[in-house]
């Protein structure tokens, strides 16, 4: 780099010398003072400047000393050149950091390029290895394909040989059958030829007459089918006529009975017609009577100041054993629902509900006020039978049903919520009707299509016909009085209906098997297995324990009447475990194979 700058200086000095020499020569030529000595001197100066490379100051000093006349001009040129050199030195000094920065950046870029090249080499090596591996796999697959192709060709050849052999054997069998038929025909005709007294002409005439009778019979049968094809047997006609008379009488009786105007109830129900419509929605006349009695009973209950104790006898439930008057706490239905929910939440599985019911009230309100709360809660539960929590707790307290039935229904609803949440992959809280129906079928594989459709319709009761998204989270909400949505109510109704149908099948099976109306444990197990083949041993032992009031590990030895068995099973959590048994194959149909096997 230093040599380059020195060469630039030499070039610059040479150029300046040539310019000065040209100017002086032109001036001397104009003044006629140009001589040979000047030419020689200028040439020496130029050679000295170029070949000996003296510093430019010595050159200018030499010029200035030799040419006195042009001293001012040469001095100005020297000064200008020095200024230019100083400016260039300053610029070079300023650009030195940039040069170092450029060198550093160039080095970094070079390192990055080398690193990228190494990385690309590694990736290329890995890709090359994968390529070789895939080529090996392709080679193996090609070999396997060729092997399979050879096997297919061998199998095709084997099938062709088998088919040819089958055709040959089939032809041989046909020939043998024809030969056998000929031999049988010869055996059949040989006895006829030796029978005495038989006339061939007479037999021919008899055959002709028989054919004519057969033709007449066919014609008569065709005529009878055309004339009486739409008629039904007399026994079917009488059965239909009896059924028609019964239904007609029922319709006449229904039309003759005056129908009550339920709208009048809205005048005495708090909340007016809107409240009555909400209470009466989707209910039958019998259920409307219960609703009306509940409203009247609730109003009367609020007017009662004290209850009369039922005594302290052993036949009185422990939570009602009291003598004397008991103050009515006058609770609202909302308060009753909240208290009962807390009781079920605090209760553990091993405790008996009547005893825990009393102990909970004593713990919460003290021994003195416990009976007041107990009587008030009991009377509210007795009157408000349309509320699920109140009616279920009342049934368990009075021993009408077991606690496991209450827990089973809640577990059923909880399992359905989990299944619906599992189907909601986006966690939006909504499902389409198709997704909702599929989730119901997954959660309840034993339900009929009609029951699934009932649940879908109940879930869409508050939706427009154009909406397809079902907000499944809102289906499980309750109001402040514990009343569930129509979907949950329909689910509980189906639970009861399916249980009743299951026990009705058991009753029919027991009635067919045991005419003496008493049944043993082993016979009851047999009946359960007949109506529910998919039932497991543990569930079967649980049902037997319910029916005979024994533990699952204790044998049931006694004989119990069928009605008692059904009552005990009705109180427990009894439901179908497996699918219903289908009809036996070919039931009621004639089987030619069975006849052939007998022959």
XYZ file of C-alpha atoms in Angstrom:
599
model
C 0.000 0.000 0.000
C 2.923 2.377 0.814
C 4.586 1.571 -2.528
C 1.329 2.371 -4.299
C 1.142 5.810 -2.642
C 4.771 6.502 -3.582
C 4.099 5.597 -7.180
C 1.097 7.923 -7.187
C 3.322 10.726 -5.886
C 5.906 10.054 -8.600
C 3.215 10.110 -11.256
C 1.870 13.372 -9.871
C 5.303 15.013 -9.757
C 6.074 13.854 -13.297
C 2.823 15.322 -14.549
C 3.513 18.648 -12.827
C 7.019 18.731 -14.254
C 5.742 18.132 -17.764
C 3.179 20.916 -17.354
C 5.780 23.371 -16.016
C 8.252 22.404 -18.702
C 5.657 22.936 -21.419
C 4.655 26.367 -20.037
C 8.274 27.605 -19.769
C 9.171 26.263 -23.184
C 6.171 27.980 -24.727
C 7.124 31.247 -23.038
C 10.723 31.081 -24.187
C 9.605 30.227 -27.673
C 7.450 33.309 -27.745
C 10.304 35.459 -26.513
C 12.808 33.807 -28.872
C 14.983 32.800 -25.938
C 14.669 29.047 -26.391
C 18.099 27.435 -26.677
C 19.605 24.006 -26.852
C 20.987 24.329 -23.322
C 17.468 24.750 -21.930
C 16.324 21.596 -23.689
C 19.241 19.677 -22.298
C 18.701 21.069 -18.798
C 14.984 20.243 -18.792
C 15.684 16.711 -19.929
C 18.180 16.222 -17.112
C 15.681 17.528 -14.590
C 12.963 15.198 -15.836
C 15.284 12.174 -15.814
C 16.455 13.067 -12.331
C 12.844 13.382 -11.166
C 11.609 10.147 -12.803
C 14.525 7.779 -12.445
C 15.986 8.885 -9.154
C 12.527 9.607 -7.532
C 13.588 12.557 -5.397
C 10.980 14.103 -3.097
C 8.740 16.647 -4.717
C 9.992 19.490 -2.454
C 13.533 19.108 -3.753
C 12.167 19.173 -7.287
C 10.230 22.347 -6.729
C 13.123 23.909 -4.854
C 15.327 23.072 -7.788
C 12.827 24.604 -10.222
C 12.314 27.661 -8.083
C 16.088 28.160 -7.729
C 16.731 27.691 -11.450
C 13.869 29.859 -12.767
C 13.833 33.090 -10.890
C 11.419 34.578 -13.337
C 8.745 31.903 -12.595
C 9.445 31.691 -8.894
C 6.072 33.171 -7.844
C 4.188 30.797 -10.157
C 6.161 27.776 -9.040
C 5.787 28.736 -5.378
C 2.017 28.985 -5.811
C 1.969 25.581 -7.503
C 4.060 24.085 -4.684
C 1.790 25.547 -2.023
C -1.341 24.285 -3.799
C 0.164 20.850 -4.150
C 1.114 20.773 -0.436
C -2.447 21.766 0.493
C -3.769 18.983 -1.715
C -1.398 16.461 -0.135
C -2.387 17.574 3.363
C -6.081 17.168 2.493
C -5.443 13.704 1.054
C -3.472 12.684 4.179
C -6.361 13.883 6.346
C -8.902 11.911 4.301
C -6.681 8.831 4.461
C -6.455 9.220 8.252
C -10.265 9.548 8.488
C -10.841 6.454 6.337
C -8.462 4.241 8.316
C -11.204 3.122 10.878
C -13.592 2.436 8.016
C -10.921 0.341 6.395
C -10.463 -1.650 9.609
C -14.248 -2.027 9.909
C -14.475 -3.224 6.315
C -11.675 -5.689 6.964
C -13.411 -6.962 10.124
C -16.776 -7.272 8.332
C -15.098 -9.022 5.456
C -13.482 -11.467 7.874
C -16.810 -12.100 9.679
C -18.623 -12.645 6.385
C -15.898 -15.026 5.339
C -16.308 -16.968 8.611
C -20.101 -17.041 8.225
C -19.775 -18.258 4.663
C -17.419 -20.995 5.815
C -19.821 -21.959 8.650
C -22.777 -22.076 6.254
C -20.752 -24.168 3.882
C -19.912 -26.593 6.721
C -23.569 -26.718 7.795
C -24.707 -27.301 4.241
C -22.114 -30.009 3.906
C -23.525 -31.697 7.052
C -27.111 -31.372 5.777
C -26.079 -32.672 2.384
C -24.376 -35.586 4.103
C -27.513 -36.368 6.162
C -29.753 -36.065 3.103
C -27.412 -38.294 1.188
C -27.600 -40.893 3.975
C -31.413 -40.668 3.970
C -31.381 -41.012 0.222
C -29.240 -44.131 0.453
C -31.533 -45.525 3.180
C -34.644 -44.843 1.091
C -32.993 -46.403 -1.935
C -32.335 -49.522 0.156
C -35.972 -49.567 1.300
C -37.146 -49.159 -2.291
C -34.868 -52.002 -3.299
C -36.278 -54.227 -0.539
C -39.817 -53.300 -1.541
C -39.078 -54.089 -5.164
C -37.664 -57.451 -4.134
C -40.726 -58.090 -1.959
C -42.980 -57.056 -4.830
C -41.208 -59.452 -7.175
C -41.491 -62.212 -4.575
C -45.201 -61.533 -4.096
C -45.702 -61.418 -7.850
C -44.080 -64.829 -8.142
C -46.349 -66.145 -5.367
C -49.417 -64.680 -7.095
C -48.436 -66.335 -10.357
C -47.930 -69.651 -8.576
C -51.289 -69.321 -6.818
C -53.003 -68.417 -10.089
C -51.497 -71.483 -11.707
C -52.590 -73.591 -8.721
C -56.136 -72.175 -8.917
C -56.252 -72.934 -12.634
C -55.160 -76.520 -11.970
C -57.725 -76.912 -9.185
C -60.452 -75.486 -11.398
C -59.549 -77.889 -14.215
C -59.605 -80.771 -11.760
C -62.972 -79.566 -10.439
C -64.422 -79.459 -13.964
C -63.195 -82.970 -14.645
C -64.629 -84.272 -11.374
C -67.895 -82.443 -12.030
C -68.197 -84.086 -15.440
C -67.441 -87.473 -13.914
C -70.082 -86.901 -11.215
C -72.663 -85.944 -13.814
C -71.951 -89.115 -15.758
C -72.197 -91.190 -12.588
C -75.502 -89.537 -11.641
C -76.952 -90.203 -15.078
C -75.860 -93.802 -14.830
C -77.369 -94.070 -11.331
C -80.663 -92.572 -12.532
C -80.803 -95.045 -15.389
C -80.219 -97.914 -12.995
C -82.940 -96.620 -10.628
C -85.370 -96.266 -13.535
C -84.694 -99.832 -14.572
C -85.272 -100.986 -10.984
C -88.583 -99.028 -10.787
C -90.007 -100.343 -14.065
C -88.970 -103.959 -13.556
C -91.564 -104.805 -10.771
C -94.417 -103.299 -12.762
C -93.805 -105.664 -15.594
C -94.169 -108.737 -13.370
C -97.289 -107.646 -11.382
C -100.241 -109.836 -12.298
C -103.575 -108.369 -13.337
C -102.201 -104.901 -14.186
C -103.295 -103.388 -17.486
C -101.117 -100.747 -19.098
C -104.096 -99.161 -20.883
C -106.043 -98.895 -17.613
C -103.100 -97.220 -15.886
C -102.757 -94.761 -18.762
C -106.437 -93.805 -18.500
C -106.139 -93.381 -14.709
C -103.143 -91.092 -15.169
C -105.068 -89.008 -17.708
C -108.060 -88.654 -15.362
C -105.758 -87.686 -12.469
C -104.181 -84.967 -14.591
C -107.621 -83.597 -15.494
C -108.615 -83.522 -11.805
C -105.378 -81.714 -10.983
C -106.127 -79.077 -13.637
C -109.632 -78.549 -12.217
C -108.240 -78.254 -8.688
C -105.714 -75.623 -9.801
C -108.472 -73.631 -11.516
C -110.684 -73.814 -8.407
C -107.788 -72.749 -6.157
C -107.053 -69.770 -8.398
C -110.719 -68.750 -8.336
C -110.867 -68.992 -4.533
C -107.709 -66.888 -4.145
C -109.185 -64.237 -6.420
C -112.515 -64.228 -4.570
C -111.384 -64.546 -0.955
C -107.797 -63.231 -1.022
C -108.683 -60.070 0.946
C -110.700 -61.900 3.621
C -109.336 -62.555 7.111
C -109.873 -65.551 9.367
C -112.876 -65.396 11.690
C -110.767 -65.449 14.862
C -108.763 -62.439 13.657
C -111.965 -60.635 12.748
C -113.494 -61.287 16.165
C -110.329 -60.130 17.922
C -110.245 -56.890 15.923
C -113.946 -56.333 16.510
C -113.499 -56.735 20.267
C -110.540 -54.336 20.276
C -112.512 -51.814 18.223
C -115.434 -51.975 20.656
C -113.108 -51.408 23.610
C -111.408 -48.401 22.006
C -114.734 -46.955 20.896
C -116.102 -47.248 24.420
C -112.968 -45.603 25.778
C -113.275 -42.692 23.327
C -116.954 -42.249 24.165
C -116.167 -42.264 27.874
C -113.359 -39.743 27.364
C -115.591 -37.436 25.336
C -118.457 -37.754 27.792
C -116.260 -36.828 30.754
C -116.215 -33.032 31.203
C -112.691 -31.664 30.825
C -111.630 -29.161 33.495
C -110.680 -25.642 32.478
C -107.198 -25.500 33.884
C -106.884 -21.815 32.996
C -109.031 -21.023 36.024
C -106.170 -22.135 38.255
C -104.136 -19.112 37.180
C -106.526 -16.894 39.149
C -105.530 -18.453 42.475
C -101.872 -19.252 41.759
C -99.348 -16.580 42.846
C -97.754 -15.155 39.727
C -100.888 -15.286 37.607
C -101.288 -16.922 34.236
C -97.574 -16.778 33.361
C -96.639 -18.752 36.467
C -99.403 -21.290 35.770
C -98.294 -21.762 32.170
C -94.745 -22.365 33.386
C -95.933 -24.938 35.923
C -98.359 -26.674 33.540
C -96.065 -26.860 30.507
C -95.906 -30.418 29.098
C -97.905 -32.038 31.934
C -100.881 -34.390 31.804
C -104.130 -33.855 33.689
C -102.979 -36.147 36.489
C -99.719 -34.225 36.797
C -101.621 -30.925 36.752
C -103.648 -32.132 39.720
C -100.376 -32.819 41.562
C -99.118 -29.328 40.691
C -102.340 -27.753 41.916
C -102.258 -29.755 45.146
C -98.632 -28.760 45.654
C -99.415 -25.072 45.253
C -102.409 -25.299 47.579
C -100.480 -27.361 50.123
C -97.544 -24.946 50.078
C -99.870 -22.009 50.726
C -101.613 -23.859 53.567
C -98.243 -24.876 55.007
C -97.183 -21.243 55.275
C -100.286 -20.480 57.350
C -99.574 -23.264 59.879
C -97.784 -21.982 62.951
C -97.031 -25.280 64.719
C -96.887 -28.995 63.894
C -98.097 -31.722 66.210
C -95.434 -34.266 67.132
C -95.982 -37.858 66.032
C -94.709 -39.398 69.272
C -91.641 -41.393 70.211
C -92.669 -44.900 69.186
C -90.339 -47.307 67.431
C -92.474 -47.123 64.302
C -91.860 -43.355 64.070
C -88.784 -42.279 62.067
C -85.937 -41.082 64.240
C -86.048 -37.584 62.749
C -89.780 -37.191 63.714
C -89.743 -38.656 67.233
C -91.185 -35.852 69.306
C -94.121 -35.254 71.599
C -95.900 -31.945 71.780
C -96.014 -29.000 69.418
C -93.216 -28.070 67.012
C -92.852 -24.555 65.584
C -93.113 -24.142 61.820
C -90.022 -22.422 60.443
C -91.960 -21.356 57.300
C -89.122 -21.971 54.872
C -89.270 -21.157 51.185
C -88.712 -23.842 48.600
C -85.340 -22.268 47.783
C -84.231 -22.574 51.420
C -85.374 -26.196 51.580
C -83.497 -27.072 48.377
C -80.263 -25.471 49.621
C -80.436 -27.295 52.967
C -81.075 -30.666 51.318
C -78.193 -30.119 48.896
C -75.888 -29.427 51.845
C -77.122 -32.590 53.575
C -76.364 -34.754 50.528
C -72.995 -33.050 50.151
C -71.981 -33.655 53.779
C -73.289 -37.206 53.983
C -70.831 -40.065 53.477
C -71.766 -43.323 51.811
C -71.702 -45.531 54.935
C -74.142 -43.431 56.974
C -77.894 -44.085 56.957
C -79.790 -41.027 55.729
C -82.517 -40.793 58.450
C -79.948 -40.792 61.282
C -77.618 -38.441 59.424
C -80.549 -36.134 58.595
C -81.275 -35.622 62.304
C -77.611 -35.375 63.349
C -76.942 -32.762 60.660
C -79.828 -30.578 61.870
C -78.698 -30.961 65.489
C -75.174 -29.952 64.538
C -76.316 -26.948 62.507
C -79.169 -25.587 64.629
C -78.805 -27.244 68.042
C -80.745 -30.030 69.719
C -83.625 -27.784 70.766
C -84.380 -26.426 67.269
C -83.479 -29.574 65.309
C -87.029 -30.983 65.457
C -88.479 -27.681 64.236
C -86.248 -27.789 61.182
C -86.859 -31.523 60.706
C -90.672 -31.242 60.726
C -90.597 -28.152 58.498
C -88.316 -29.819 55.937
C -90.295 -33.064 56.040
C -93.647 -31.350 55.409
C -92.184 -29.349 52.509
C -90.754 -32.532 50.987
C -94.073 -34.335 51.442
C -96.016 -31.641 49.612
C -93.558 -30.592 46.874
C -93.343 -33.846 44.929
C -92.674 -32.178 41.559
C -89.211 -31.035 42.669
C -86.602 -33.740 42.078
C -84.410 -33.012 45.103
C -87.358 -32.785 47.494
C -89.162 -35.852 46.157
C -85.968 -37.970 45.980
C -84.941 -37.087 49.531
C -88.476 -37.791 50.771
C -88.516 -41.193 49.048
C -85.148 -42.141 50.564
C -86.112 -40.907 54.044
C -89.372 -42.869 54.006
C -87.686 -46.009 52.663
C -89.557 -46.077 49.353
C -86.296 -46.167 47.361
C -82.662 -46.754 48.206
C -79.989 -44.088 48.342
C -78.117 -45.774 45.497
C -80.920 -44.810 43.110
C -80.425 -41.095 43.878
C -76.646 -41.375 43.452
C -77.034 -43.456 40.293
C -79.124 -40.799 38.554
C -76.636 -38.084 39.498
C -73.743 -40.242 38.257
C -75.624 -40.850 35.018
C -75.949 -37.105 34.447
C -72.296 -36.516 35.386
C -71.103 -39.167 32.914
C -73.183 -37.585 30.171
C -71.646 -34.170 30.891
C -68.154 -35.656 30.568
C -69.066 -37.359 27.279
C -70.465 -34.133 25.817
C -67.374 -32.188 26.932
C -65.140 -34.818 25.313
C -66.984 -34.379 22.000
C -66.545 -30.577 22.202
C -62.993 -30.359 20.849
C -63.105 -26.549 20.579
C -64.373 -26.027 24.175
C -67.072 -23.708 22.848
C -69.841 -25.177 25.000
C -71.948 -25.980 21.930
C -72.456 -29.008 19.688
C -74.347 -29.566 16.476
C -77.432 -31.765 16.540
C -75.509 -34.577 14.840
C -72.602 -34.382 17.310
C -75.033 -34.201 20.225
C -76.920 -37.282 19.004
C -73.656 -39.223 18.541
C -72.534 -38.277 22.063
C -75.860 -39.528 23.452
C -75.445 -42.847 21.632
C -71.914 -43.176 23.025
C -73.067 -42.404 26.569
C -76.212 -44.588 26.376
C -75.526 -47.473 23.969
C -78.538 -49.437 25.276
C -81.142 -46.737 24.611
C -83.527 -47.105 21.693
C -83.497 -44.672 18.791
C -86.815 -43.250 19.977
C -85.351 -42.450 23.400
C -82.299 -40.762 21.844
C -84.603 -38.677 19.647
C -86.661 -37.691 22.708
C -83.506 -36.378 24.391
C -82.474 -34.466 21.250
C -85.942 -32.907 21.007
C -85.823 -31.965 24.700
C -82.444 -30.286 24.186
C -83.849 -28.223 21.294
C -87.104 -27.172 22.973
C -85.850 -23.603 23.497
C -84.153 -23.259 20.100
C -85.502 -21.979 16.823
C -86.059 -24.515 14.084
C -83.275 -22.906 12.024
C -80.635 -23.198 14.775
C -78.397 -26.257 14.714
C -76.031 -25.532 17.626
C -77.062 -26.895 21.032
C -75.659 -25.180 24.144
C -75.191 -28.390 26.119
C -73.902 -26.560 29.224
C -77.244 -24.802 29.714
C -79.095 -28.145 29.620
C -77.796 -29.048 33.096
C -78.547 -25.757 34.838
C -81.085 -25.431 37.671
C -83.127 -22.486 38.855
C -82.972 -21.166 42.406
C -85.602 -23.707 43.516
C -83.633 -26.669 42.142
C -85.886 -27.265 39.126
C -83.937 -28.810 36.254
C -84.208 -28.122 32.541
C -86.556 -30.286 30.392
C -83.574 -32.270 29.103
C -82.519 -33.504 32.566
C -86.165 -34.117 33.497
C -86.590 -36.260 30.369
C -83.388 -38.144 31.236
C -84.725 -38.987 34.701
C -88.108 -39.973 33.268
C -86.416 -42.367 30.854
C -84.402 -43.836 33.729
C -87.616 -44.680 35.603
C -89.360 -45.939 32.464
C -86.464 -48.203 31.449
C -86.242 -49.569 34.979
C -89.975 -50.339 35.010
C -89.731 -52.060 31.627
C -86.748 -54.121 32.820
C -88.592 -55.267 35.943
C -91.746 -55.973 33.913
C -89.730 -58.339 31.704
C -88.357 -59.976 34.852
C -91.882 -60.308 36.248
C -93.138 -61.933 33.045
C -90.221 -64.345 33.031
C -90.752 -65.238 36.702
C -94.488 -65.636 36.120
C -93.860 -68.074 33.270
C -91.291 -70.096 35.198
C -92.811 -70.185 38.683
C -96.543 -70.622 38.906
C -96.411 -70.964 42.700
C -95.326 -67.288 42.876
C -92.258 -67.995 45.043
C -88.708 -67.957 43.793
C -85.286 -69.048 44.991
C -82.066 -67.100 44.516
C -80.711 -69.477 41.859
C -83.977 -69.297 39.943
C -83.921 -65.497 40.123
C -80.366 -65.529 38.748
C -81.554 -67.700 35.878
C -84.383 -65.278 35.108
C -81.985 -62.296 35.155
C -79.610 -64.081 32.775
C -82.484 -64.901 30.417
C -83.727 -61.316 30.097
C -80.240 -59.750 30.356
C -77.564 -62.120 28.955
C -74.855 -59.455 29.262
C -75.154 -59.069 33.033
C -71.906 -59.641 34.962
C -71.514 -61.700 38.134
C -70.897 -58.727 40.432
C -74.031 -56.881 39.313
C -76.037 -60.101 39.485
C -74.910 -60.701 43.080
C -75.848 -57.096 43.934
C -79.371 -57.590 42.545
C -79.758 -60.878 44.439
C -78.617 -59.122 47.624
C -81.296 -56.457 47.109
C -84.007 -59.046 46.527
C -83.133 -61.273 49.506
C -81.760 -58.594 51.875
C -78.362 -60.301 52.223
C -74.774 -59.229 51.611
C -73.224 -60.061 48.250
C -70.853 -62.606 49.802
C -73.630 -64.398 51.747
C -75.695 -67.178 50.141
C -79.437 -66.555 49.866
C -81.234 -69.676 51.104
C -84.801 -68.502 51.706
C -87.712 -68.564 49.279
C -89.329 -65.165 48.677
C -92.620 -64.378 46.887
C -92.239 -62.867 43.448
C -94.117 -59.691 44.383
C -91.791 -59.096 47.342
C -88.752 -59.585 45.116
C -90.074 -57.053 42.619
C -90.874 -54.507 45.350
C -87.356 -54.733 46.766
C -85.779 -54.463 43.330
C -87.973 -51.451 42.530
C -86.564 -49.641 45.564
C -82.955 -50.231 44.458
C -80.823 -49.189 41.512
C -81.704 -51.950 39.047
C -81.241 -51.472 35.317
C -80.230 -53.357 32.217
C -76.521 -54.137 31.806
C -76.370 -55.614 28.294
C -78.499 -55.436 25.145
C -81.887 -57.086 25.033
C -81.825 -60.675 23.753
C -83.113 -60.974 20.186
C -85.524 -63.635 18.947
C -83.961 -67.057 18.338
C -82.999 -67.787 14.747
C -85.667 -69.454 12.565
C -88.169 -69.206 15.421
C -91.588 -70.391 14.318
C -90.360 -71.255 10.812
C -90.171 -74.633 9.121
C -86.596 -75.749 8.436
C -86.113 -78.244 5.630
C -82.595 -78.943 6.886
C -84.003 -80.096 10.224
C -86.343 -82.474 8.411
C -83.473 -83.723 6.262
C -81.334 -84.362 9.343
C -84.167 -86.360 10.928
C -84.513 -88.438 7.748
